[in-house]
PDB file of C-alpha atoms in Angstrom:
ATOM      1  CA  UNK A   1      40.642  36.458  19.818  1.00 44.00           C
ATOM      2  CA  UNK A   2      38.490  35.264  22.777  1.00 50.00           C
ATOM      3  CA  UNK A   3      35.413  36.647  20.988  1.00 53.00           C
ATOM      4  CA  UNK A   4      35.935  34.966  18.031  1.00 51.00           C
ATOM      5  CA  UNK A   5      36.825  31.747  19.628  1.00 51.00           C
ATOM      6  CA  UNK A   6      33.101  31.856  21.328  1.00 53.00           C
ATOM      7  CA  UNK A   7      31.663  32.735  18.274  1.00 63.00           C
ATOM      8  CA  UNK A   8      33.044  29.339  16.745  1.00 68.00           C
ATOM      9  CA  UNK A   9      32.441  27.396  19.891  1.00 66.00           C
ATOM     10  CA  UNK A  10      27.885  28.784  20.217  1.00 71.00           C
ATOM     11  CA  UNK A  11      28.343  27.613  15.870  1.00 74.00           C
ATOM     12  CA  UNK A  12      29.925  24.722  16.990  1.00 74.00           C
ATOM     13  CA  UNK A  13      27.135  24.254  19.318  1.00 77.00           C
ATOM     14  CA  UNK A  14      23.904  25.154  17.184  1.00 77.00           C
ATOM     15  CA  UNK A  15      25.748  22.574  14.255  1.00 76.00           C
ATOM     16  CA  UNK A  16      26.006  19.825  16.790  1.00 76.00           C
ATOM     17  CA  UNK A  17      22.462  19.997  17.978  1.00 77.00           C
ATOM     18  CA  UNK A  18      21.067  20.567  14.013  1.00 74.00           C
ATOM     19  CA  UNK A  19      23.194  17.365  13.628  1.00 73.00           C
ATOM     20  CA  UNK A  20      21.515  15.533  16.104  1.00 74.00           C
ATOM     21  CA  UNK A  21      17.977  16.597  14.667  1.00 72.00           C
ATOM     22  CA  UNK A  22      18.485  15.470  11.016  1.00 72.00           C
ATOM     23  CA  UNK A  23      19.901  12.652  11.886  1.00 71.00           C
ATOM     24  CA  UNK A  24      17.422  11.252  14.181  1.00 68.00           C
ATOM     25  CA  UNK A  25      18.571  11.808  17.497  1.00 74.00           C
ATOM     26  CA  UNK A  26      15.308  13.412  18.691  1.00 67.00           C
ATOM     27  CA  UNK A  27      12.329  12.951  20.499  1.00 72.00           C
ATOM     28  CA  UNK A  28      10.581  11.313  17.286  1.00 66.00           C
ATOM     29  CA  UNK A  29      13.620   9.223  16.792  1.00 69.00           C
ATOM     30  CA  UNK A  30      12.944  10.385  13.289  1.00 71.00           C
ATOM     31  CA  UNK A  31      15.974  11.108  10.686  1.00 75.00           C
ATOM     32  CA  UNK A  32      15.084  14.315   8.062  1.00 78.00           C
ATOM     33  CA  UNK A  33      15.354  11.705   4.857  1.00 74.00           C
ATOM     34  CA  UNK A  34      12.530   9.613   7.116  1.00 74.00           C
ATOM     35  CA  UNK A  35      10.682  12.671   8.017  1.00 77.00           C
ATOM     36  CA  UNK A  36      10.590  14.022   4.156  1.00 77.00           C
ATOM     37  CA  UNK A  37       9.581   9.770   2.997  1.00 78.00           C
ATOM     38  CA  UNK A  38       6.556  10.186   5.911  1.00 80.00           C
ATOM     39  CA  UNK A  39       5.262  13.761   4.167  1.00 82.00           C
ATOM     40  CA  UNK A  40       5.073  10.939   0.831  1.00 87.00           C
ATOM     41  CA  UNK A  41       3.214   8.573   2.529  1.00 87.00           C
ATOM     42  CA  UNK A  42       0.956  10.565   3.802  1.00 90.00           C
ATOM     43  CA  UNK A  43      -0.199  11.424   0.370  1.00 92.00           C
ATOM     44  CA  UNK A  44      -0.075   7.538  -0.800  1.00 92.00           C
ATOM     45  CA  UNK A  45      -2.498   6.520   2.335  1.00 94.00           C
ATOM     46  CA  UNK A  46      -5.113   9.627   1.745  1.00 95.00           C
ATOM     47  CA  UNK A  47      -5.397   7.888  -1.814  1.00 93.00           C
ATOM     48  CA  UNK A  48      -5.107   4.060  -0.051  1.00 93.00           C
ATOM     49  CA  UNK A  49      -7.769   4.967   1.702  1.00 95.00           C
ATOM     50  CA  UNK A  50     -10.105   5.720  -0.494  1.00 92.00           C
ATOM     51  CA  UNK A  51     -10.191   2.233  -2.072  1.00 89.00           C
ATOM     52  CA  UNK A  52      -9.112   0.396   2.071  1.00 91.00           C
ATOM     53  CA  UNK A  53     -13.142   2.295   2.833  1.00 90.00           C
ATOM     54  CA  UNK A  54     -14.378   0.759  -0.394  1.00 86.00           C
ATOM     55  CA  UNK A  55     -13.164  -2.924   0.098  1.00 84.00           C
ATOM     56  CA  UNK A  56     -13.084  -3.488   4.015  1.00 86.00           C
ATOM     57  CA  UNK A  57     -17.127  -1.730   3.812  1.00 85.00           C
ATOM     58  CA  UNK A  58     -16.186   1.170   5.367  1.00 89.00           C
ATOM     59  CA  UNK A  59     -14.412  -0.904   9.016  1.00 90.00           C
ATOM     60  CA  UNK A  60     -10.697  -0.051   8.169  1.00 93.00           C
ATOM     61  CA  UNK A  61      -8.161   3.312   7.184  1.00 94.00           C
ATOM     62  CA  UNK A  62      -4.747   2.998   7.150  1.00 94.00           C
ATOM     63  CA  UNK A  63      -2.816   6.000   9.603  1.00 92.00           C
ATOM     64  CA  UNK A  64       0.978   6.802   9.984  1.00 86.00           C
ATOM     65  CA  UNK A  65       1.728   6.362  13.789  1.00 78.00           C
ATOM     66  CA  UNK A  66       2.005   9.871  15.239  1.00 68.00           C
ATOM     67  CA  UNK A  67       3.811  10.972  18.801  1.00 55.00           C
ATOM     68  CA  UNK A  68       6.379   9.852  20.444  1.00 53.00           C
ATOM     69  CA  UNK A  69       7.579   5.745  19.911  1.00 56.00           C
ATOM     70  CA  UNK A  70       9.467   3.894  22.399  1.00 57.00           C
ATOM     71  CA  UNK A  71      11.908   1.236  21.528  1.00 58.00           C
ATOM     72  CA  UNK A  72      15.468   1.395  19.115  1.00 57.00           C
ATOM     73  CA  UNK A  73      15.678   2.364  15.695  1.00 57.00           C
ATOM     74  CA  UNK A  74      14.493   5.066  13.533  1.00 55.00           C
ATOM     75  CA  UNK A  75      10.511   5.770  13.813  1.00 62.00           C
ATOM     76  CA  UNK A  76       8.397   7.576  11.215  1.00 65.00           C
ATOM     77  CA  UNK A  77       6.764   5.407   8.874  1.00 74.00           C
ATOM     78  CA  UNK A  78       5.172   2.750  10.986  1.00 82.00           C
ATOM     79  CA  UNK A  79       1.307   2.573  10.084  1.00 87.00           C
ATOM     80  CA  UNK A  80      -1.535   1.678  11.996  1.00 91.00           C
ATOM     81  CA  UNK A  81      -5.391   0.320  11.176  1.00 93.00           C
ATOM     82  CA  UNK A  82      -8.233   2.296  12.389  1.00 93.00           C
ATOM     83  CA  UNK A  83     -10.625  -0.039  12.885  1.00 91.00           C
ATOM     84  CA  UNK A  84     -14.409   1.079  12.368  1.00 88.00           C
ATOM     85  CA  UNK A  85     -16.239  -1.683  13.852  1.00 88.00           C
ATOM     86  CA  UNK A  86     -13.754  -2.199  16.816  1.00 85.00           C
ATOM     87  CA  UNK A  87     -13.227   1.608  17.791  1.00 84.00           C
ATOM     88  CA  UNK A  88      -9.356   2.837  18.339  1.00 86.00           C
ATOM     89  CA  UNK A  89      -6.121   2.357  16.248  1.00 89.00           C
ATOM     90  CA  UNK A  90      -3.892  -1.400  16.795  1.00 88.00           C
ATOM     91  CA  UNK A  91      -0.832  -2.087  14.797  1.00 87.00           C
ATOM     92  CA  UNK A  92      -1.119  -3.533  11.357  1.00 87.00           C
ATOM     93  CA  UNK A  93       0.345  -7.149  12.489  1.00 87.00           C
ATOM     94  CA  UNK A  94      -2.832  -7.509  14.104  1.00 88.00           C
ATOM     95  CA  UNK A  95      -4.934  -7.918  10.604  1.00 87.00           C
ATOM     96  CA  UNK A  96      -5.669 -11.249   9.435  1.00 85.00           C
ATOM     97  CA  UNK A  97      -4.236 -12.671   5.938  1.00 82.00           C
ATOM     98  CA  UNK A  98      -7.383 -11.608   3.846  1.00 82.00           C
ATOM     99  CA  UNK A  99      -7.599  -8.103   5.711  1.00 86.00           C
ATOM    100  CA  UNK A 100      -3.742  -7.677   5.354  1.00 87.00           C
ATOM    101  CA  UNK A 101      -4.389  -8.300   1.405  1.00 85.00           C
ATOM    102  CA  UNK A 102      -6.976  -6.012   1.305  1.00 87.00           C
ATOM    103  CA  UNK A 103      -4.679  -2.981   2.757  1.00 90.00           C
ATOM    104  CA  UNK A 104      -1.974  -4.181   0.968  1.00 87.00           C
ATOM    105  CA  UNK A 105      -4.351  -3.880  -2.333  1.00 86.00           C
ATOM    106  CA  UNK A 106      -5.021  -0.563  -1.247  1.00 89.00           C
ATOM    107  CA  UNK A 107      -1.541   0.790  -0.644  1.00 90.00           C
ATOM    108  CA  UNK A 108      -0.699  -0.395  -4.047  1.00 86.00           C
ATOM    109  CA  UNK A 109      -3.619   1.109  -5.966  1.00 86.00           C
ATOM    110  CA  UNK A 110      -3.081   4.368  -3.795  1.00 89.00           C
ATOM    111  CA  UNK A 111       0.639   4.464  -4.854  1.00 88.00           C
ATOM    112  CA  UNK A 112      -0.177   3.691  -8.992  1.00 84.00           C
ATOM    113  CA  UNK A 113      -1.777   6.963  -8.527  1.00 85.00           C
ATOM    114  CA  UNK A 114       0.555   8.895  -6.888  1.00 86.00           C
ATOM    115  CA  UNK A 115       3.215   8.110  -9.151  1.00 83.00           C
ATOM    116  CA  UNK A 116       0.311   8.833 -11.949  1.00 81.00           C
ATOM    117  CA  UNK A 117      -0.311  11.881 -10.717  1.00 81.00           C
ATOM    118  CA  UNK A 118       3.179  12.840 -10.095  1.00 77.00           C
ATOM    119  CA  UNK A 119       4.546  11.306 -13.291  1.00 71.00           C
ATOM    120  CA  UNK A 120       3.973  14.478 -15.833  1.00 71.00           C
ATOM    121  CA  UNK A 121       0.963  12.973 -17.824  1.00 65.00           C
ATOM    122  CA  UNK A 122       2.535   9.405 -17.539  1.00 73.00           C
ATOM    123  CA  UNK A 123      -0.655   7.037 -16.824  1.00 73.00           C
ATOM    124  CA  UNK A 124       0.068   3.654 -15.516  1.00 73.00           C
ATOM    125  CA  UNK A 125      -2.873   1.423 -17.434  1.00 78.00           C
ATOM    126  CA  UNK A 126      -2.248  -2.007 -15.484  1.00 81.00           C
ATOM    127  CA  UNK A 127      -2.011  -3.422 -12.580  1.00 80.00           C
ATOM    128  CA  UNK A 128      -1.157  -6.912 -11.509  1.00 83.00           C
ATOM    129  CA  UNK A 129      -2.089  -8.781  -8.763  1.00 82.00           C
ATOM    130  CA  UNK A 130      -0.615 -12.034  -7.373  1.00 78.00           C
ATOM    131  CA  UNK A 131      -2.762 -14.347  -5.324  1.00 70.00           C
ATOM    132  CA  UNK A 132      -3.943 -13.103  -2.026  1.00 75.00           C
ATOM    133  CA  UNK A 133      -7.754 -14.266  -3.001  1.00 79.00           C
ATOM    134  CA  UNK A 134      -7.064 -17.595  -1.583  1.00 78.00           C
ATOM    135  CA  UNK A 135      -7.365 -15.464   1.907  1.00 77.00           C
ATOM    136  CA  UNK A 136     -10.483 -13.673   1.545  1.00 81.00           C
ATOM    137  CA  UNK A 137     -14.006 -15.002   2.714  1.00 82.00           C
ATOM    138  CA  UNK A 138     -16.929 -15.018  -0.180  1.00 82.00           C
ATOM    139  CA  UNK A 139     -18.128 -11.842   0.722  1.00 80.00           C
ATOM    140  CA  UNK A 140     -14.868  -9.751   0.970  1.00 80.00           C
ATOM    141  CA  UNK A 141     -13.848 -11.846  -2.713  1.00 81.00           C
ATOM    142  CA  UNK A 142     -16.846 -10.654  -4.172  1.00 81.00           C
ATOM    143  CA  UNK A 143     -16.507  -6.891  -2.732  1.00 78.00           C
ATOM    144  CA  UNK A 144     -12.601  -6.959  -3.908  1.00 80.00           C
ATOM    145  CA  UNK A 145     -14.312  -8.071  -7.459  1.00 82.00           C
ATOM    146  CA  UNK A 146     -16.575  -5.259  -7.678  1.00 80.00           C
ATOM    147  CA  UNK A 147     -14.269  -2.907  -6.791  1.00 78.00           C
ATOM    148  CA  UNK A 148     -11.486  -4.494  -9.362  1.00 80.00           C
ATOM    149  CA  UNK A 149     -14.553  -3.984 -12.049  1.00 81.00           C
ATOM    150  CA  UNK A 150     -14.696  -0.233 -10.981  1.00 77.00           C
ATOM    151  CA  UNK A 151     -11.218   0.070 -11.270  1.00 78.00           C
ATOM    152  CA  UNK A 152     -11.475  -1.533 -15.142  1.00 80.00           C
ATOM    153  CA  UNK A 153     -14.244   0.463 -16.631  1.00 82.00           C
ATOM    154  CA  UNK A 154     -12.333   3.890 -15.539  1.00 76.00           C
ATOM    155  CA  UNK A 155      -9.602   2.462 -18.383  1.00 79.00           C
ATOM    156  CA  UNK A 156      -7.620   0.109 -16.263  1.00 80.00           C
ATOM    157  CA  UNK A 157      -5.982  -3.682 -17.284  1.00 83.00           C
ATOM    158  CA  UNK A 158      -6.309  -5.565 -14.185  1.00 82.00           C
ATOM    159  CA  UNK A 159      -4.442  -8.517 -13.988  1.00 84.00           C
ATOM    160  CA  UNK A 160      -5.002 -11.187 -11.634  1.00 84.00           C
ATOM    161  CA  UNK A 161      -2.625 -14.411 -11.214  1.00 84.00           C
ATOM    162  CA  UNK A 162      -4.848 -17.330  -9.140  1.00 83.00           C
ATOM    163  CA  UNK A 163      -5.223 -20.627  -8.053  1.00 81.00           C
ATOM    164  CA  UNK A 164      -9.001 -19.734  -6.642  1.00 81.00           C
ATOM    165  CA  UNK A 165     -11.036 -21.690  -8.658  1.00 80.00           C
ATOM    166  CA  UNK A 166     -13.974 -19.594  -7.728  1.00 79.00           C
ATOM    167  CA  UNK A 167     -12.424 -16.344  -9.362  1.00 80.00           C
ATOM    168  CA  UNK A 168     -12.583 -18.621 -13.233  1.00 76.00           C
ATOM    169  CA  UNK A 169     -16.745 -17.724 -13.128  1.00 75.00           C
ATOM    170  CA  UNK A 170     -16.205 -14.235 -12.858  1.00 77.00           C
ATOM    171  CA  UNK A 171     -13.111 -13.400 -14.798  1.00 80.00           C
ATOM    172  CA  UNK A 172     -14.040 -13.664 -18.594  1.00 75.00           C
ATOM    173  CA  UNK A 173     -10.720 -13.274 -19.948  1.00 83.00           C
ATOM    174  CA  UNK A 174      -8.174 -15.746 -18.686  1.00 83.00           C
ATOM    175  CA  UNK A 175      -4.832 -17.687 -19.223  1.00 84.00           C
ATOM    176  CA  UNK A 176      -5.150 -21.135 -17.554  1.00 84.00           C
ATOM    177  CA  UNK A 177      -1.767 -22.930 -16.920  1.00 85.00           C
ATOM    178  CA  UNK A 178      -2.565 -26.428 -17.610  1.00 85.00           C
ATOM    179  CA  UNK A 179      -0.606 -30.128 -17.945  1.00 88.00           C
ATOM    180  CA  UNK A 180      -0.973 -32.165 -20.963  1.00 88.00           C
ATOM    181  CA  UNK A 181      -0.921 -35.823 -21.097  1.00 88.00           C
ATOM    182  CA  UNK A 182       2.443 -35.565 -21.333  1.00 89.00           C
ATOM    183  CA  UNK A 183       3.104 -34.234 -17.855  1.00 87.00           C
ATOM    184  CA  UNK A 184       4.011 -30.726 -19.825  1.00 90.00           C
ATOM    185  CA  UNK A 185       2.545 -27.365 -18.981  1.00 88.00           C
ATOM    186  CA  UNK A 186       0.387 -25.642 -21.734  1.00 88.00           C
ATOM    187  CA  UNK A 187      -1.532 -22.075 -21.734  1.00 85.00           C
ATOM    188  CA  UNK A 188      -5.282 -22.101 -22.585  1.00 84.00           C
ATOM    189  CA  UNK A 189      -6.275 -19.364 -22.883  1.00 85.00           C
ATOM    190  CA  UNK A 190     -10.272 -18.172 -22.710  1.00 82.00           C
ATOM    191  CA  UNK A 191     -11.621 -14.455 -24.223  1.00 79.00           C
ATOM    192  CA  UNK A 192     -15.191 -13.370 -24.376  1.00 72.00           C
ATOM    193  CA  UNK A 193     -17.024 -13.075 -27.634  1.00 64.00           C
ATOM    194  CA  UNK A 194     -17.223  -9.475 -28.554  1.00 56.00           C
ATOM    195  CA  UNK A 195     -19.842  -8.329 -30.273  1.00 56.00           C
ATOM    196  CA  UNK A 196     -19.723  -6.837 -33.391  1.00 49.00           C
TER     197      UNK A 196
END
């Protein structure tokens, strides 16, 4: 009887302590559900990236922070900027509004093609994009452009929704939101001649 109540109590023991790691009582303060979402985002930033390089000129890549954190709550999915120019990583609050839109353009594009890739032959064929080019300087607008335009001739609807009058010269295709002289809001909208 006194073997078998050890037995139970070492169980007991090990099930306590495999308790404590799934449910984020560890050093990396770091739940099993978190741990599992963190192996996912890892995947979603290597794509991010790819496009973060192409519109920030090669300065910025997005990184999960690694290592022991400090401070309460669950940790695992915090991210972090590499900055090129600057050297080292610094927390993604640091980013100005026009660089934060440019990672957060990133994230999305890298996550359409997880879930494409993922999906089972599913291909998501638009993506739409509200405001954010109100933040950008000329040059980063007109890199974000050029990269949009990549993103459209591999078979892509890219949908932008503006108030930058600057953006009307370069986007053919458009639906204005106007007012009448009645005070009323009407749609104009403007397509390119295609040629026949």
């Amino acid at each position: 009887v006194s073997a078998f109540l050890l037995n139970r109590s070492s169980d007991l023991g090990r099930l306590q302590k495999l308790d404590r790691l799934v449910s984020g009582k560890n050093n990396r303060k770091t739940p099993l559900h978190q741990f599992v979402l963190g192996l996912m985002l890892d995947d979603i930033l290597q794509s991010s990236n790819l496009y973060l390089n192409q519109l920030s000129s090669g300065r910025y890549q997005m990184d999960r922070r690694d290592g022991e954190i400090g401070g309460g709550g669950y940790k695992g999915l915090e991210l972090e900027i590499c900055d090129g120019y600057q050297g080292g990583n610094r927390p993604v609050g640091t980013l100005s509004g026009g660089e934060m839109f440019l990672a957060s353009l990133s994230l999305a594009f890298g996550l359409s093609d997880i879930v494409q890739r993922g999906a089972g032959g599913i291909r998501l064929d638009s993506i739409f994009i509200d405001e954010g080019f109100g933040t950008l300087d000329r040059e980063t607008r007109e890199a974000v452009m050029q990269s949009l335009a990549q993103i459209r001739a591999s078979g892509r609807v890219v949908g932008l929704i503006s108030h930058v009058e600057e953006l009307r010269d370069v986007i053919p295709a458009r639906i204005e939101v106007q007012k009448n002289d009645a005070g009323e809001s009407v749609l104009r909208v403007s397509c390119p001649k295609v040629d026949d």
